[in-house]
mmCIF file with all atom_site columns, C-alpha atoms and ligand atoms in Angstrom:
data_model
loop_
_atom_site.group_PDB
_atom_site.id
_atom_site.type_symbol
_atom_site.label_atom_id
_atom_site.label_alt_id
_atom_site.label_comp_id
_atom_site.label_asym_id
_atom_site.label_entity_id
_atom_site.label_seq_id
_atom_site.pdbx_PDB_ins_code
_atom_site.Cartn_x
_atom_site.Cartn_y
_atom_site.Cartn_z
_atom_site.occupancy
_atom_site.B_iso_or_equiv
_atom_site.pdbx_formal_charge
_atom_site.auth_seq_id
_atom_site.auth_comp_id
_atom_site.auth_asym_id
_atom_site.auth_atom_id
_atom_site.pdbx_PDB_model_num
ATOM   1   C  CA  . MET A 1 1   ? 22.556  2.955   35.060 1.00 54.00 ? 23  MET A CA  1
ATOM   2   C  CA  . THR A 1 2   ? 19.172  4.661   35.240 1.00 74.00 ? 24  THR A CA  1
ATOM   3   C  CA  . LEU A 1 3   ? 17.621  6.983   32.905 1.00 86.00 ? 25  LEU A CA  1
ATOM   4   C  CA  . SER A 1 4   ? 17.811  10.851  33.588 1.00 90.00 ? 26  SER A CA  1
ATOM   5   C  CA  . GLU A 1 5   ? 14.562  12.506  34.549 1.00 92.00 ? 27  GLU A CA  1
ATOM   6   C  CA  . GLU A 1 6   ? 14.822  14.519  31.517 1.00 94.00 ? 28  GLU A CA  1
ATOM   7   C  CA  . THR A 1 7   ? 15.282  11.646  29.138 1.00 94.00 ? 29  THR A CA  1
ATOM   8   C  CA  . LYS A 1 8   ? 12.068  10.106  30.591 1.00 95.00 ? 30  LYS A CA  1
ATOM   9   C  CA  . GLN A 1 9   ? 10.088  13.147  30.319 1.00 95.00 ? 31  GLN A CA  1
ATOM   10  C  CA  . ASN A 1 10  ? 11.229  13.703  26.727 1.00 96.00 ? 32  ASN A CA  1
ATOM   11  C  CA  . CYS A 1 11  ? 10.220  10.153  25.977 1.00 97.00 ? 33  CYS A CA  1
ATOM   12  C  CA  . ARG A 1 12  ? 7.015   10.565  27.777 1.00 97.00 ? 34  ARG A CA  1
ATOM   13  C  CA  . ALA A 1 13  ? 6.128   13.839  25.611 1.00 97.00 ? 35  ALA A CA  1
ATOM   14  C  CA  . MET A 1 14  ? 7.052   12.001  22.497 1.00 97.00 ? 36  MET A CA  1
ATOM   15  C  CA  . LEU A 1 15  ? 4.900   9.020   23.311 1.00 97.00 ? 37  LEU A CA  1
ATOM   16  C  CA  . LEU A 1 16  ? 1.840   11.213  24.227 1.00 96.00 ? 38  LEU A CA  1
ATOM   17  C  CA  . GLU A 1 17  ? 2.214   12.929  20.737 1.00 96.00 ? 39  GLU A CA  1
ATOM   18  C  CA  . MET A 1 18  ? 2.678   9.643   18.940 1.00 95.00 ? 40  MET A CA  1
ATOM   19  C  CA  . ARG A 1 19  ? -0.431  8.366   20.713 1.00 94.00 ? 41  ARG A CA  1
ATOM   20  C  CA  . ARG A 1 20  ? -2.489  11.492  19.601 1.00 93.00 ? 42  ARG A CA  1
ATOM   21  C  CA  . ASP A 1 21  ? -1.312  11.095  15.996 1.00 91.00 ? 43  ASP A CA  1
ATOM   22  C  CA  . LEU A 1 22  ? -2.243  7.340   15.982 1.00 89.00 ? 44  LEU A CA  1
ATOM   23  C  CA  . LEU A 1 23  ? -5.707  8.057   17.413 1.00 86.00 ? 45  LEU A CA  1
ATOM   24  C  CA  . SER A 1 24  ? -6.410  10.678  14.899 1.00 87.00 ? 46  SER A CA  1
ATOM   25  C  CA  . GLU A 1 25  ? -5.097  8.324   11.962 1.00 83.00 ? 47  GLU A CA  1
ATOM   26  C  CA  . ALA A 1 26  ? -7.339  5.648   13.362 1.00 77.00 ? 48  ALA A CA  1
ATOM   27  C  CA  . LYS A 1 27  ? -10.298 8.077   13.263 1.00 78.00 ? 49  LYS A CA  1
ATOM   28  C  CA  . ALA A 1 28  ? -9.561  9.104   9.643  1.00 79.00 ? 50  ALA A CA  1
ATOM   29  C  CA  . ASN A 1 29  ? -9.427  5.365   8.794  1.00 70.00 ? 51  ASN A CA  1
ATOM   30  C  CA  . ARG A 1 30  ? -12.840 4.692   10.214 1.00 67.00 ? 52  ARG A CA  1
ATOM   31  C  CA  . GLN A 1 31  ? -14.345 7.673   8.473  1.00 66.00 ? 53  GLN A CA  1
ATOM   32  C  CA  . SER A 1 32  ? -13.117 6.756   5.029  1.00 65.00 ? 54  SER A CA  1
ATOM   33  C  CA  . ASN A 1 33  ? -14.098 3.170   5.808  1.00 57.00 ? 55  ASN A CA  1
ATOM   34  C  CA  . SER A 1 34  ? -17.702 4.122   6.821  1.00 54.00 ? 56  SER A CA  1
ATOM   35  C  CA  . GLY A 1 35  ? -17.937 6.391   3.791  1.00 50.00 ? 57  GLY A CA  1
ATOM   36  C  CA  . ARG A 1 36  ? -17.529 3.371   1.586  1.00 50.00 ? 58  ARG A CA  1
ATOM   37  C  CA  . ASP A 1 37  ? -20.556 1.766   2.849  1.00 48.00 ? 59  ASP A CA  1
ATOM   38  C  CA  . TYR A 1 38  ? -22.677 4.139   0.764  1.00 44.00 ? 60  TYR A CA  1
ATOM   39  C  CA  . LEU A 1 39  ? -20.913 2.863   -2.323 1.00 45.00 ? 61  LEU A CA  1
ATOM   40  C  CA  . GLY A 1 40  ? -22.044 -0.709  -1.824 1.00 47.00 ? 62  GLY A CA  1
ATOM   41  C  CA  . ASP A 1 41  ? -22.006 -1.531  -5.456 1.00 48.00 ? 63  ASP A CA  1
ATOM   42  C  CA  . LEU A 1 42  ? -22.093 -5.304  -6.024 1.00 45.00 ? 64  LEU A CA  1
ATOM   43  C  CA  . CYS A 1 43  ? -19.709 -4.947  -9.100 1.00 47.00 ? 65  CYS A CA  1
ATOM   44  C  CA  . ASP A 1 44  ? -17.127 -3.550  -6.613 1.00 54.00 ? 66  ASP A CA  1
ATOM   45  C  CA  . TRP A 1 45  ? -17.491 -6.660  -4.307 1.00 54.00 ? 67  TRP A CA  1
ATOM   46  C  CA  . ALA A 1 46  ? -13.979 -8.093  -4.984 1.00 56.00 ? 68  ALA A CA  1
ATOM   47  C  CA  . VAL A 1 47  ? -12.378 -4.714  -4.648 1.00 61.00 ? 69  VAL A CA  1
ATOM   48  C  CA  . SER A 1 48  ? -14.182 -3.742  -1.372 1.00 70.00 ? 70  SER A CA  1
ATOM   49  C  CA  . GLU A 1 49  ? -13.212 -7.176  0.079  1.00 72.00 ? 71  GLU A CA  1
ATOM   50  C  CA  . MET A 1 50  ? -9.576  -6.237  -0.667 1.00 71.00 ? 72  MET A CA  1
ATOM   51  C  CA  . GLU A 1 51  ? -10.065 -2.797  0.878  1.00 72.00 ? 73  GLU A CA  1
ATOM   52  C  CA  . ALA A 1 52  ? -11.874 -4.258  3.943  1.00 74.00 ? 74  ALA A CA  1
ATOM   53  C  CA  . GLU A 1 53  ? -8.736  -6.426  4.464  1.00 76.00 ? 75  GLU A CA  1
ATOM   54  C  CA  . TYR A 1 54  ? -6.560  -3.480  4.036  1.00 73.00 ? 76  TYR A CA  1
ATOM   55  C  CA  . VAL A 1 55  ? -8.402  -1.132  6.459  1.00 71.00 ? 77  VAL A CA  1
ATOM   56  C  CA  . TYR A 1 56  ? -8.318  -4.225  8.931  1.00 75.00 ? 78  TYR A CA  1
ATOM   57  C  CA  . MET A 1 57  ? -4.583  -4.478  8.528  1.00 76.00 ? 79  MET A CA  1
ATOM   58  C  CA  . ILE A 1 58  ? -4.094  -0.924  9.133  1.00 75.00 ? 80  ILE A CA  1
ATOM   59  C  CA  . GLY A 1 59  ? -6.259  -1.049  12.125 1.00 81.00 ? 81  GLY A CA  1
ATOM   60  C  CA  . GLU A 1 60  ? -4.189  -3.971  13.348 1.00 84.00 ? 82  GLU A CA  1
ATOM   61  C  CA  . ARG A 1 61  ? -0.994  -2.023  12.780 1.00 84.00 ? 83  ARG A CA  1
ATOM   62  C  CA  . LEU A 1 62  ? -2.385  1.004   14.603 1.00 86.00 ? 84  LEU A CA  1
ATOM   63  C  CA  . ARG A 1 63  ? -3.584  -1.133  17.554 1.00 86.00 ? 85  ARG A CA  1
ATOM   64  C  CA  . GLN A 1 64  ? -0.212  -2.727  17.986 1.00 88.00 ? 86  GLN A CA  1
ATOM   65  C  CA  . LYS A 1 65  ? 1.609   0.547   17.870 1.00 90.00 ? 87  LYS A CA  1
ATOM   66  C  CA  . LEU A 1 66  ? -0.796  1.966   20.396 1.00 91.00 ? 88  LEU A CA  1
ATOM   67  C  CA  . PHE A 1 67  ? -0.320  -1.043  22.649 1.00 92.00 ? 89  PHE A CA  1
ATOM   68  C  CA  . LEU A 1 68  ? 3.424   -0.439  22.551 1.00 92.00 ? 90  LEU A CA  1
ATOM   69  C  CA  . ILE A 1 69  ? 3.041   3.176   23.331 1.00 95.00 ? 91  ILE A CA  1
ATOM   70  C  CA  . GLU A 1 70  ? 0.629   2.287   26.273 1.00 94.00 ? 92  GLU A CA  1
ATOM   71  C  CA  . GLU A 1 71  ? 3.112   -0.187  27.627 1.00 93.00 ? 93  GLU A CA  1
ATOM   72  C  CA  . ALA A 1 72  ? 5.939   2.423   27.439 1.00 95.00 ? 94  ALA A CA  1
ATOM   73  C  CA  . LEU A 1 73  ? 3.827   5.034   29.147 1.00 95.00 ? 95  LEU A CA  1
ATOM   74  C  CA  . ASP A 1 74  ? 2.939   2.507   31.960 1.00 94.00 ? 96  ASP A CA  1
ATOM   75  C  CA  . ALA A 1 75  ? 6.665   1.687   32.335 1.00 93.00 ? 97  ALA A CA  1
ATOM   76  C  CA  . ILE A 1 76  ? 7.479   5.367   32.770 1.00 94.00 ? 98  ILE A CA  1
ATOM   77  C  CA  . GLU A 1 77  ? 4.782   5.549   35.483 1.00 93.00 ? 99  GLU A CA  1
ATOM   78  C  CA  . ASN A 1 78  ? 6.127   2.468   37.323 1.00 91.00 ? 100 ASN A CA  1
ATOM   79  C  CA  . GLY A 1 79  ? 9.747   3.592   36.907 1.00 90.00 ? 101 GLY A CA  1
ATOM   80  C  CA  . ASP A 1 80  ? 10.909  0.461   34.944 1.00 89.00 ? 102 ASP A CA  1
ATOM   81  C  CA  . TYR A 1 81  ? 11.101  2.285   31.672 1.00 95.00 ? 103 TYR A CA  1
ATOM   82  C  CA  . GLY A 1 82  ? 14.154  1.697   29.438 1.00 94.00 ? 104 GLY A CA  1
ATOM   83  C  CA  . ILE A 1 83  ? 14.690  -1.803  30.668 1.00 94.00 ? 105 ILE A CA  1
ATOM   84  C  CA  . CYS A 1 84  ? 14.666  -4.421  27.981 1.00 94.00 ? 106 CYS A CA  1
ATOM   85  C  CA  . ALA A 1 85  ? 11.644  -6.658  28.378 1.00 91.00 ? 107 ALA A CA  1
ATOM   86  C  CA  . GLU A 1 86  ? 13.559  -9.546  27.048 1.00 94.00 ? 108 GLU A CA  1
ATOM   87  C  CA  . CYS A 1 87  ? 16.940  -9.575  28.835 1.00 97.00 ? 109 CYS A CA  1
ATOM   88  C  CA  . GLY A 1 88  ? 16.389  -6.956  31.496 1.00 95.00 ? 110 GLY A CA  1
ATOM   89  C  CA  . GLU A 1 89  ? 19.470  -4.945  30.393 1.00 95.00 ? 111 GLU A CA  1
ATOM   90  C  CA  . PRO A 1 90  ? 19.048  -1.194  30.074 1.00 94.00 ? 112 PRO A CA  1
ATOM   91  C  CA  . ILE A 1 91  ? 18.201  0.080   26.748 1.00 95.00 ? 113 ILE A CA  1
ATOM   92  C  CA  . ASP A 1 92  ? 20.528  2.684   25.173 1.00 94.00 ? 114 ASP A CA  1
ATOM   93  C  CA  . GLU A 1 93  ? 19.285  6.303   25.966 1.00 94.00 ? 115 GLU A CA  1
ATOM   94  C  CA  . LYS A 1 94  ? 19.830  7.329   22.282 1.00 94.00 ? 116 LYS A CA  1
ATOM   95  C  CA  . ARG A 1 95  ? 17.819  4.443   21.231 1.00 95.00 ? 117 ARG A CA  1
ATOM   96  C  CA  . LEU A 1 96  ? 14.850  5.373   23.418 1.00 95.00 ? 118 LEU A CA  1
ATOM   97  C  CA  . LEU A 1 97  ? 14.919  9.048   22.206 1.00 95.00 ? 119 LEU A CA  1
ATOM   98  C  CA  . LEU A 1 98  ? 14.741  7.956   18.611 1.00 94.00 ? 120 LEU A CA  1
ATOM   99  C  CA  . MET A 1 99  ? 12.210  5.080   19.237 1.00 93.00 ? 121 MET A CA  1
ATOM   100 C  CA  . PRO A 1 100 ? 10.538  5.907   22.653 1.00 96.00 ? 122 PRO A CA  1
ATOM   101 C  CA  . SER A 1 101 ? 8.099   2.988   22.236 1.00 94.00 ? 123 SER A CA  1
ATOM   102 C  CA  . THR A 1 102 ? 10.642  0.410   21.978 1.00 93.00 ? 124 THR A CA  1
ATOM   103 C  CA  . LEU A 1 103 ? 10.442  -2.241  24.838 1.00 91.00 ? 125 LEU A CA  1
ATOM   104 C  CA  . LEU A 1 104 ? 13.660  -4.131  23.647 1.00 93.00 ? 126 LEU A CA  1
ATOM   105 C  CA  . CYS A 1 105 ? 17.324  -3.390  23.488 1.00 95.00 ? 127 CYS A CA  1
ATOM   106 C  CA  . VAL A 1 106 ? 19.154  -3.364  20.102 1.00 95.00 ? 128 VAL A CA  1
ATOM   107 C  CA  . ARG A 1 107 ? 20.423  -6.753  20.641 1.00 96.00 ? 129 ARG A CA  1
ATOM   108 C  CA  . CYS A 1 108 ? 17.135  -8.417  21.495 1.00 96.00 ? 130 CYS A CA  1
ATOM   109 C  CA  . GLN A 1 109 ? 15.342  -6.500  18.845 1.00 95.00 ? 131 GLN A CA  1
ATOM   110 C  CA  . SER A 1 110 ? 17.819  -7.614  16.118 1.00 96.00 ? 132 SER A CA  1
ATOM   111 C  CA  . GLU A 1 111 ? 17.510  -11.260 17.444 1.00 96.00 ? 133 GLU A CA  1
ATOM   112 C  CA  . LEU A 1 112 ? 13.864  -11.051 17.248 1.00 93.00 ? 134 LEU A CA  1
ATOM   113 C  CA  . GLU A 1 113 ? 13.999  -9.666  13.607 1.00 94.00 ? 135 GLU A CA  1
ATOM   114 C  CA  . ARG A 1 114 ? 16.420  -12.404 12.746 1.00 95.00 ? 136 ARG A CA  1
ATOM   115 C  CA  . GLN A 1 115 ? 13.922  -15.000 14.009 1.00 94.00 ? 137 GLN A CA  1
ATOM   116 C  CA  . ALA A 1 116 ? 11.084  -13.477 12.236 1.00 91.00 ? 138 ALA A CA  1
ATOM   117 C  CA  . ARG A 1 117 ? 13.110  -13.402 8.971  1.00 92.00 ? 139 ARG A CA  1
ATOM   118 C  CA  . MET A 1 118 ? 13.797  -17.148 9.434  1.00 91.00 ? 140 MET A CA  1
ATOM   119 C  CA  . ARG A 1 119 ? 10.141  -17.817 10.100 1.00 89.00 ? 141 ARG A CA  1
ATOM   120 C  CA  . GLY A 1 120 ? 9.186   -16.037 7.049  1.00 85.00 ? 142 GLY A CA  1
ATOM   121 C  CA  . GLN A 1 121 ? 11.667  -17.991 5.020  1.00 80.00 ? 143 GLN A CA  1
ATOM   122 C  CA  . LEU A 1 122 ? 10.421  -21.281 6.287  1.00 73.00 ? 144 LEU A CA  1
ATOM   123 C  CA  . ALA A 1 123 ? 6.764   -20.144 5.614  1.00 63.00 ? 145 ALA A CA  1
ATOM   124 C  CA  . ALA A 1 124 ? 7.730   -19.144 2.070  1.00 56.00 ? 146 ALA A CA  1
HETATM 125 ZN ZN1 . ZN  B 2 .   ? 17.614  -7.121  25.504 1.00 66.75 ? 29  ZN  B ZN1 1
#
């Protein structure tokens, strides 16, 4: 089962739009971040530390999303888009249209989330 050209083009268009949105979000973050440098009040030190952490986390989240989008776009170019990176089974077309940056099929994704939850419980 291969994806139709139409589905691939739809996913590609969505991915490019997601990438554009993410990049402008990242830019907005940087701008509000550099604006804070002018407010270098020592009394706000603790707050700023927390904010720096927050901005860093947002940056990390954006980078990760961007990475997935780039991977998916690459896969479309290479013709292996829509194949689960974990088990090699085709990913459901409806799932791709809902979440074009996904690299995993539903089964592997939920397995991964289950493991992440278990790790979270162990760490807690
Ligand atoms: Zn899979």
